[in-house]
mmCIF file of C-alpha atoms in Angstrom:
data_model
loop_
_atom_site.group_PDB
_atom_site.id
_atom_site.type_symbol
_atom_site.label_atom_id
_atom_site.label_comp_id
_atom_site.label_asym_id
_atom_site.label_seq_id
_atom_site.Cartn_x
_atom_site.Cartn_y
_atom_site.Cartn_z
ATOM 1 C CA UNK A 30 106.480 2.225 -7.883
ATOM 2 C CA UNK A 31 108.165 -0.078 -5.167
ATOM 3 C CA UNK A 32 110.593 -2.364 -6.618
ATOM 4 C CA UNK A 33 114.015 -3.739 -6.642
ATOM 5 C CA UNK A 34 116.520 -2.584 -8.973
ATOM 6 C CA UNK A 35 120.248 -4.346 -10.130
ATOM 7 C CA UNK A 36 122.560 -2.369 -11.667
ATOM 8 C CA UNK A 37 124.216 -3.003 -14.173
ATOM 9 C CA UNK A 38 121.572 -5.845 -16.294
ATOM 10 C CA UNK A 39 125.071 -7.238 -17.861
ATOM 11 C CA UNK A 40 128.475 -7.210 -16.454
ATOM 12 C CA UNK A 41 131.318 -8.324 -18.603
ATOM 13 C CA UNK A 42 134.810 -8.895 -16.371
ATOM 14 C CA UNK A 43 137.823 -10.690 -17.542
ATOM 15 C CA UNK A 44 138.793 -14.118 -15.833
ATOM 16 C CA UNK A 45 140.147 -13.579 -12.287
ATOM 17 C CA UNK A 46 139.175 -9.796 -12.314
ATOM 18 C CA UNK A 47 136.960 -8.703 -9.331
ATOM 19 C CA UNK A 48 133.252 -7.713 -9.847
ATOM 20 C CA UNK A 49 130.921 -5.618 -7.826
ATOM 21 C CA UNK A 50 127.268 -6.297 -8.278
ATOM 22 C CA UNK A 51 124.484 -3.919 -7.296
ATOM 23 C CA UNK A 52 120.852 -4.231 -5.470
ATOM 24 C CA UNK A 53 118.768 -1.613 -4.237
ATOM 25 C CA UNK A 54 115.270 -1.325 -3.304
ATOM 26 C CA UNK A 55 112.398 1.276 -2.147
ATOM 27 C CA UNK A 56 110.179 -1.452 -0.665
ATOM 28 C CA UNK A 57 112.029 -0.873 3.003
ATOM 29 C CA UNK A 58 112.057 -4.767 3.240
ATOM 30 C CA UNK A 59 114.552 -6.023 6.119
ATOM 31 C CA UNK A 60 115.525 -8.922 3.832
ATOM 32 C CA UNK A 61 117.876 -9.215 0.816
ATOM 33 C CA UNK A 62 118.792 -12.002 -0.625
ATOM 34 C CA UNK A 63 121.251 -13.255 -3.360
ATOM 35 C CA UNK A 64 120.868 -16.375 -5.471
ATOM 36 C CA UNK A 65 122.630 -17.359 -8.689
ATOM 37 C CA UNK A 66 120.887 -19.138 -11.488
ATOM 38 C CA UNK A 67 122.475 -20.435 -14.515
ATOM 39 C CA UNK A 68 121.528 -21.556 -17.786
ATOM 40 C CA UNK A 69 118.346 -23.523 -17.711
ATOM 41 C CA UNK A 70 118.631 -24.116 -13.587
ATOM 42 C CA UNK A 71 116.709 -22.833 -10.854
ATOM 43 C CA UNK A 72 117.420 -19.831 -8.948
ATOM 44 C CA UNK A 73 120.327 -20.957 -5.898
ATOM 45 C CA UNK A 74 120.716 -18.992 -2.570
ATOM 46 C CA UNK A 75 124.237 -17.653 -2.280
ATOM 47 C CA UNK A 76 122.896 -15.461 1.132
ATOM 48 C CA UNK A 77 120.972 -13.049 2.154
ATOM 49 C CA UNK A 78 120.798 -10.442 4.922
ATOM 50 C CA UNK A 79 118.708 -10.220 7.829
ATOM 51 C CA UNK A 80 118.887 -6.465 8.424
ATOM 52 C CA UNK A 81 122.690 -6.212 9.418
ATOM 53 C CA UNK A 82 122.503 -10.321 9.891
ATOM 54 C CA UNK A 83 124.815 -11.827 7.373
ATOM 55 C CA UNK A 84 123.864 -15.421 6.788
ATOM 56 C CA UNK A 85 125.692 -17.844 4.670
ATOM 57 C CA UNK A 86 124.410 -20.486 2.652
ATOM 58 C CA UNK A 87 127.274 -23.698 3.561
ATOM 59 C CA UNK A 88 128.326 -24.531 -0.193
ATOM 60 C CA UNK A 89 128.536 -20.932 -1.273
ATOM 61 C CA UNK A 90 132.025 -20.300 -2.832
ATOM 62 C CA UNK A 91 134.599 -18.050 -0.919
ATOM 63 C CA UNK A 92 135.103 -16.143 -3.508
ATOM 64 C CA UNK A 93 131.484 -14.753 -3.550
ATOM 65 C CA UNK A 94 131.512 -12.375 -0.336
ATOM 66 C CA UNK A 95 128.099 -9.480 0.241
ATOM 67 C CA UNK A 96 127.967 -6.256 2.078
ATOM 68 C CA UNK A 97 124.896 -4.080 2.472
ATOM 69 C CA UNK A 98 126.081 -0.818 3.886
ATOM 70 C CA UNK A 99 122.073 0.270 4.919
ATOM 71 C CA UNK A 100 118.969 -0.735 4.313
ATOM 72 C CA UNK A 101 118.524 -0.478 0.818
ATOM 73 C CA UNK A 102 121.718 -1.536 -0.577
ATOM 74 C CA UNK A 103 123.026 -4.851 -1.277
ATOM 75 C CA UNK A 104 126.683 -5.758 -2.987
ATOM 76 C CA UNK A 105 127.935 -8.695 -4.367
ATOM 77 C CA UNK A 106 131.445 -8.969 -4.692
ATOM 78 C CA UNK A 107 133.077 -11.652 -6.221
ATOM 79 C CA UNK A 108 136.718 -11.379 -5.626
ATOM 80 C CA UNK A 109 138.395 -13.719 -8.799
ATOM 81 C CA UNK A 110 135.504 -14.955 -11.318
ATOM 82 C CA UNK A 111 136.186 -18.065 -12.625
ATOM 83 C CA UNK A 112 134.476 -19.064 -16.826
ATOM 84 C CA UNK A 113 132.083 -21.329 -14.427
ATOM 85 C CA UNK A 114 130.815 -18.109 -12.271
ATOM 86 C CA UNK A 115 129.153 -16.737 -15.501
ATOM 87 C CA UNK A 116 125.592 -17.078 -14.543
ATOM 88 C CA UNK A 117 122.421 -14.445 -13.989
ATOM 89 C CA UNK A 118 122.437 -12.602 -10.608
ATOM 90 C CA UNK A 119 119.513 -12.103 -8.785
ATOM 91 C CA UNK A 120 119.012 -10.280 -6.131
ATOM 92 C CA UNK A 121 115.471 -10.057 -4.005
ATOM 93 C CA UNK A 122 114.015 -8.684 -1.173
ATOM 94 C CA UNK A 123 111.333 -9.733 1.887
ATOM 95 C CA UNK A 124 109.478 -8.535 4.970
ATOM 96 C CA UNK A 125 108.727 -9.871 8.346
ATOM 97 C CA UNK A 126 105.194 -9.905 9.409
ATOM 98 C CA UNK A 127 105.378 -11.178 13.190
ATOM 99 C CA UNK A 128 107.597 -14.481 12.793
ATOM 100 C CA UNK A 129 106.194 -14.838 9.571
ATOM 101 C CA UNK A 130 108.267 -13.983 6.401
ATOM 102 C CA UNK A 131 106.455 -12.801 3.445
ATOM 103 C CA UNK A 132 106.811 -13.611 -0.457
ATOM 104 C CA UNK A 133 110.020 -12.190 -1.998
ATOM 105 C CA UNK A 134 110.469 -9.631 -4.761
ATOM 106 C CA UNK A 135 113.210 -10.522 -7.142
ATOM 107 C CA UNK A 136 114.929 -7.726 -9.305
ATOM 108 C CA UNK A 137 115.902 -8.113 -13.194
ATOM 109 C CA UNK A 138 118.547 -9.946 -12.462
ATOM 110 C CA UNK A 139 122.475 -8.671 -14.081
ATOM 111 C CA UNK A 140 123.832 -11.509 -15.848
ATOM 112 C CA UNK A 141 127.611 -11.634 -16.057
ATOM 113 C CA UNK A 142 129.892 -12.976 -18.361
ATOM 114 C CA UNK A 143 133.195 -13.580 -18.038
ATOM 115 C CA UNK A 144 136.253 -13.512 -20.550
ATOM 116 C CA UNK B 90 113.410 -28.391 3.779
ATOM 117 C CA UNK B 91 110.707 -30.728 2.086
ATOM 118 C CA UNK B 92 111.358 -32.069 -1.434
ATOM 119 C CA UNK B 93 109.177 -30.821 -4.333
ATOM 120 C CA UNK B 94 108.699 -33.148 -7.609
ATOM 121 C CA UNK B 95 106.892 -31.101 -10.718
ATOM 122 C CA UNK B 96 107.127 -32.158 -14.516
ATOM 123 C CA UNK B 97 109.670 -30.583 -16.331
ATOM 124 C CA UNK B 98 107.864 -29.474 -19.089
ATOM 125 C CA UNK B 99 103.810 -29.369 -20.516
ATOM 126 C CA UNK B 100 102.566 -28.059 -23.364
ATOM 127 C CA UNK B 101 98.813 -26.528 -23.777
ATOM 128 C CA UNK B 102 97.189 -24.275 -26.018
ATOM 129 C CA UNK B 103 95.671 -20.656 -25.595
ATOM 130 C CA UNK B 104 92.803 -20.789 -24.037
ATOM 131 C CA UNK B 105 93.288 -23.501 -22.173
ATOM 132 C CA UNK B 106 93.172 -24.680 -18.554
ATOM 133 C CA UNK B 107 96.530 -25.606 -16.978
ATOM 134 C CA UNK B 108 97.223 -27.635 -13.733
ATOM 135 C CA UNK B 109 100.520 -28.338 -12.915
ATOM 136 C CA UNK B 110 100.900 -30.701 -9.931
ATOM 137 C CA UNK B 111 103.913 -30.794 -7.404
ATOM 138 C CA UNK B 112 104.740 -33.477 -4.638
ATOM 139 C CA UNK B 113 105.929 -32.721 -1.269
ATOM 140 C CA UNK B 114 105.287 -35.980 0.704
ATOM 141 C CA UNK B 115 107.168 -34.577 3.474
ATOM 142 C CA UNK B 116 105.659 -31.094 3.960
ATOM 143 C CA UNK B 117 105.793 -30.481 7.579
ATOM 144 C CA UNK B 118 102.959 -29.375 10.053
ATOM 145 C CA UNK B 119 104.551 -25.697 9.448
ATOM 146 C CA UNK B 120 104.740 -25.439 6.026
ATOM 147 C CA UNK B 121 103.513 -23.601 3.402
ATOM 148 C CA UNK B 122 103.334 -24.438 -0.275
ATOM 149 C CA UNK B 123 104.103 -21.835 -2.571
ATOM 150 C CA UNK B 124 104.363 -20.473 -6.271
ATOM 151 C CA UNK B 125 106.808 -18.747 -8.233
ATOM 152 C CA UNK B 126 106.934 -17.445 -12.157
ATOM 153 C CA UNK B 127 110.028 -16.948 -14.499
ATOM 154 C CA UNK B 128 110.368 -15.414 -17.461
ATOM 155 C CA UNK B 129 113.273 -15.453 -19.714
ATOM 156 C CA UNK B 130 115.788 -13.217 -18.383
ATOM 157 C CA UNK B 131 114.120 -12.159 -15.457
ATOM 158 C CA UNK B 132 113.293 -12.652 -11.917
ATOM 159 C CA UNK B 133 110.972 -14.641 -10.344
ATOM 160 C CA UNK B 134 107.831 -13.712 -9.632
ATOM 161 C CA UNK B 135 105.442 -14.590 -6.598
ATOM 162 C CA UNK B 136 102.165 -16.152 -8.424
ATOM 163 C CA UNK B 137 100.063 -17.951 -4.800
ATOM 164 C CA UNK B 138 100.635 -19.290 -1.698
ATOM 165 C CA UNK B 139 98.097 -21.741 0.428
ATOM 166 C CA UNK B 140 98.180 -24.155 3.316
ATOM 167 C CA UNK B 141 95.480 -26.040 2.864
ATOM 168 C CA UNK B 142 92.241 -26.771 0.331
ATOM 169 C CA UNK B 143 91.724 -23.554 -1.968
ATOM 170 C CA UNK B 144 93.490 -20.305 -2.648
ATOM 171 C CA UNK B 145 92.364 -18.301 -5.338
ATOM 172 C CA UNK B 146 93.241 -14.603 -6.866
ATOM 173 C CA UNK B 147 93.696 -12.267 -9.966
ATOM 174 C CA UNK B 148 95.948 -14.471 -11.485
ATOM 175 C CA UNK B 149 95.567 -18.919 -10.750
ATOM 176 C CA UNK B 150 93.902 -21.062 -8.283
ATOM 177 C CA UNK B 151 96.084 -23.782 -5.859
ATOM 178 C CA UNK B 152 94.639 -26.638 -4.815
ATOM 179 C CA UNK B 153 95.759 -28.561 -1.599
ATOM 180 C CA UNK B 154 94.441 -31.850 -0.927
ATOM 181 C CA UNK B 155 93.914 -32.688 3.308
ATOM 182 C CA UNK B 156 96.918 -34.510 3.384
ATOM 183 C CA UNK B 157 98.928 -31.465 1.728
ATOM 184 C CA UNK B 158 101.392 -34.148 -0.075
ATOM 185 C CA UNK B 159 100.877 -32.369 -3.596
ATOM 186 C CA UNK B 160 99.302 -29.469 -4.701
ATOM 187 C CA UNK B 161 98.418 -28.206 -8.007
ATOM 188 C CA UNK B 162 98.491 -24.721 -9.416
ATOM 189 C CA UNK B 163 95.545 -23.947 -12.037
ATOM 190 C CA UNK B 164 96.053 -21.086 -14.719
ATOM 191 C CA UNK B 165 92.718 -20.588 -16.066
ATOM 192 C CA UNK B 166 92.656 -19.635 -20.228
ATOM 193 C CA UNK B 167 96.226 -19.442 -20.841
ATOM 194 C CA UNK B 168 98.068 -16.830 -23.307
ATOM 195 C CA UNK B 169 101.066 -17.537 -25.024
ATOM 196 C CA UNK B 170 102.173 -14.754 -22.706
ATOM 197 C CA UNK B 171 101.568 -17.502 -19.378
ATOM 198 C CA UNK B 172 104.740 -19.240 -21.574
ATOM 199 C CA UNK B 173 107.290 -19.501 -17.981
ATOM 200 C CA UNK B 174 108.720 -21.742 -15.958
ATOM 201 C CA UNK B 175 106.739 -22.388 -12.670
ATOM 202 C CA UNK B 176 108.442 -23.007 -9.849
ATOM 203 C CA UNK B 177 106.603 -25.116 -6.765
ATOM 204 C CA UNK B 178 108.266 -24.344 -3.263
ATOM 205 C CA UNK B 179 107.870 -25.660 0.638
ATOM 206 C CA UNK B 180 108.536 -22.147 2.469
ATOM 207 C CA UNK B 181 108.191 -22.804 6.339
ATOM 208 C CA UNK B 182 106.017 -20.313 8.502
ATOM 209 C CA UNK B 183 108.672 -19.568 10.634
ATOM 210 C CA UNK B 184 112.730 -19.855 10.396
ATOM 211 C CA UNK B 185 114.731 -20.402 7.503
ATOM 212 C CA UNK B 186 113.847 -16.849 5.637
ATOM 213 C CA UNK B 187 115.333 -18.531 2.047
ATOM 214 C CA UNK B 188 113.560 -19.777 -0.613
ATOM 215 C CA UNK B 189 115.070 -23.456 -2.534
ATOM 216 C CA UNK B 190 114.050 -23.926 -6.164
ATOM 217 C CA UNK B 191 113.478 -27.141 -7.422
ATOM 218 C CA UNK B 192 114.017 -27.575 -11.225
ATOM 219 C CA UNK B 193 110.606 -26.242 -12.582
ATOM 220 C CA UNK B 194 108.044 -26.740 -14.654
ATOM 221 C CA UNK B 195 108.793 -25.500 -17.913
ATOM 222 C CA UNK B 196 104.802 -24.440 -19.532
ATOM 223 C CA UNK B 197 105.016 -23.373 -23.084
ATOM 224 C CA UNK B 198 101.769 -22.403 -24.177
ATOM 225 C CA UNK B 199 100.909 -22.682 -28.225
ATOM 226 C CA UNK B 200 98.939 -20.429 -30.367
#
């Protein structure tokens, strides 16, 4: 089946320690987004990729940066996690029909913890 | 981006019908209103979408009144398995690609 997949489901780092992230999907979708949600929040859009278009959300941390080296990888990298960046990662994906964009599929989610 | 207001939390039984309504009083002429589900410890998932009176498939009905200020998603016979939080969202046709969450509706369906 199509789908997106995160890897690992839980990350544990140590304060300050950098953390890699992992999205991939076999939908083909141009789109990938990122969006951290924490306890008993909604989802928020850290940024998401328009094929090889990076686009930044404005209040989005520094410290959180993305790459996705082809289509149907995504990274997030967060370069010195802080106790407040321990949260669920989700990552999730889209098409484009004409102008239009189309509903998103969300992976598991990897929710990280940090020491 | 339009606003969305939904209640934070309802309660029902199994069996039941659920509507849970959501404001947008500034939805504009492009808009669309759309539906997401969350389970605990996963990703949303995409329930509906509309634009205007009545969407229905496999899963819940949306109702959109002409002046598309609110809408209101129906789950028909609820399971204790419908127990989510529902998330109402103003998603543009065109343009911004992102989706913004407002807080939810938190459904927790009894036996």
């Amino acid at each position: 089946d199509a789908m997106v997949i995160q890897n690992p489901r839980y990350q544990v780092t140590q304060f300050g320690k950098p953390v890699t992230l992992s999205c991939s999907q076999t939908l083909n979708h141009n789109v990938m987004y990122w969006y951290q949600q924490k306890s008993s929040q909604a989802p928020k859009l850290l940024f998401h990729y328009y094929d090889k278009d990076f686009n930044n959300e404005a209040d989005t941390p520094d410290n959180f940066q993305s790459r996705r080296p082809n289509t149907s990888f995504c990274f997030l990298d967060i370069r010195s996690p802080g106790l407040g960046d321990a949260a669920m990662y989700l990552c999730a994906t889209s098409s484009r029909t004409g102008s239009s964009y189309n509903e998103q599929f969300f992976g598991p989610g990897t929710r990280l913890t940090v020491l | 981006l339009a606003k969305t207001t939904q209640p934070i939390s309802m309660d029902s039984y199994e069996g039941q019908e659920v509507n849970i309504t959501c404001s947008h009083n500034n939805i504009a002429t492009n808009d669309y209103i759309t539906w997401y589900q969350q389970f605990p410890s996963q990703g949303p998932r995409f329930i509906i979408q509309g634009y205007k009176t009545k969407v229905t498939n496999e899963v819940a009905s949306l109702f959109i009144p002409a002046d598309r200020k609110s809408s209101t998603l129906s789950l028909p016979r609820v399971s204790l398995s419908d127990t989510a939080v529902y998330y109402c969202l103003v998603v543009p046709d065109t343009g911004r690609r992102a989706l913004t969450f407002g807080s939810g509706t938190r459904l927790q369906v009894q036996p």
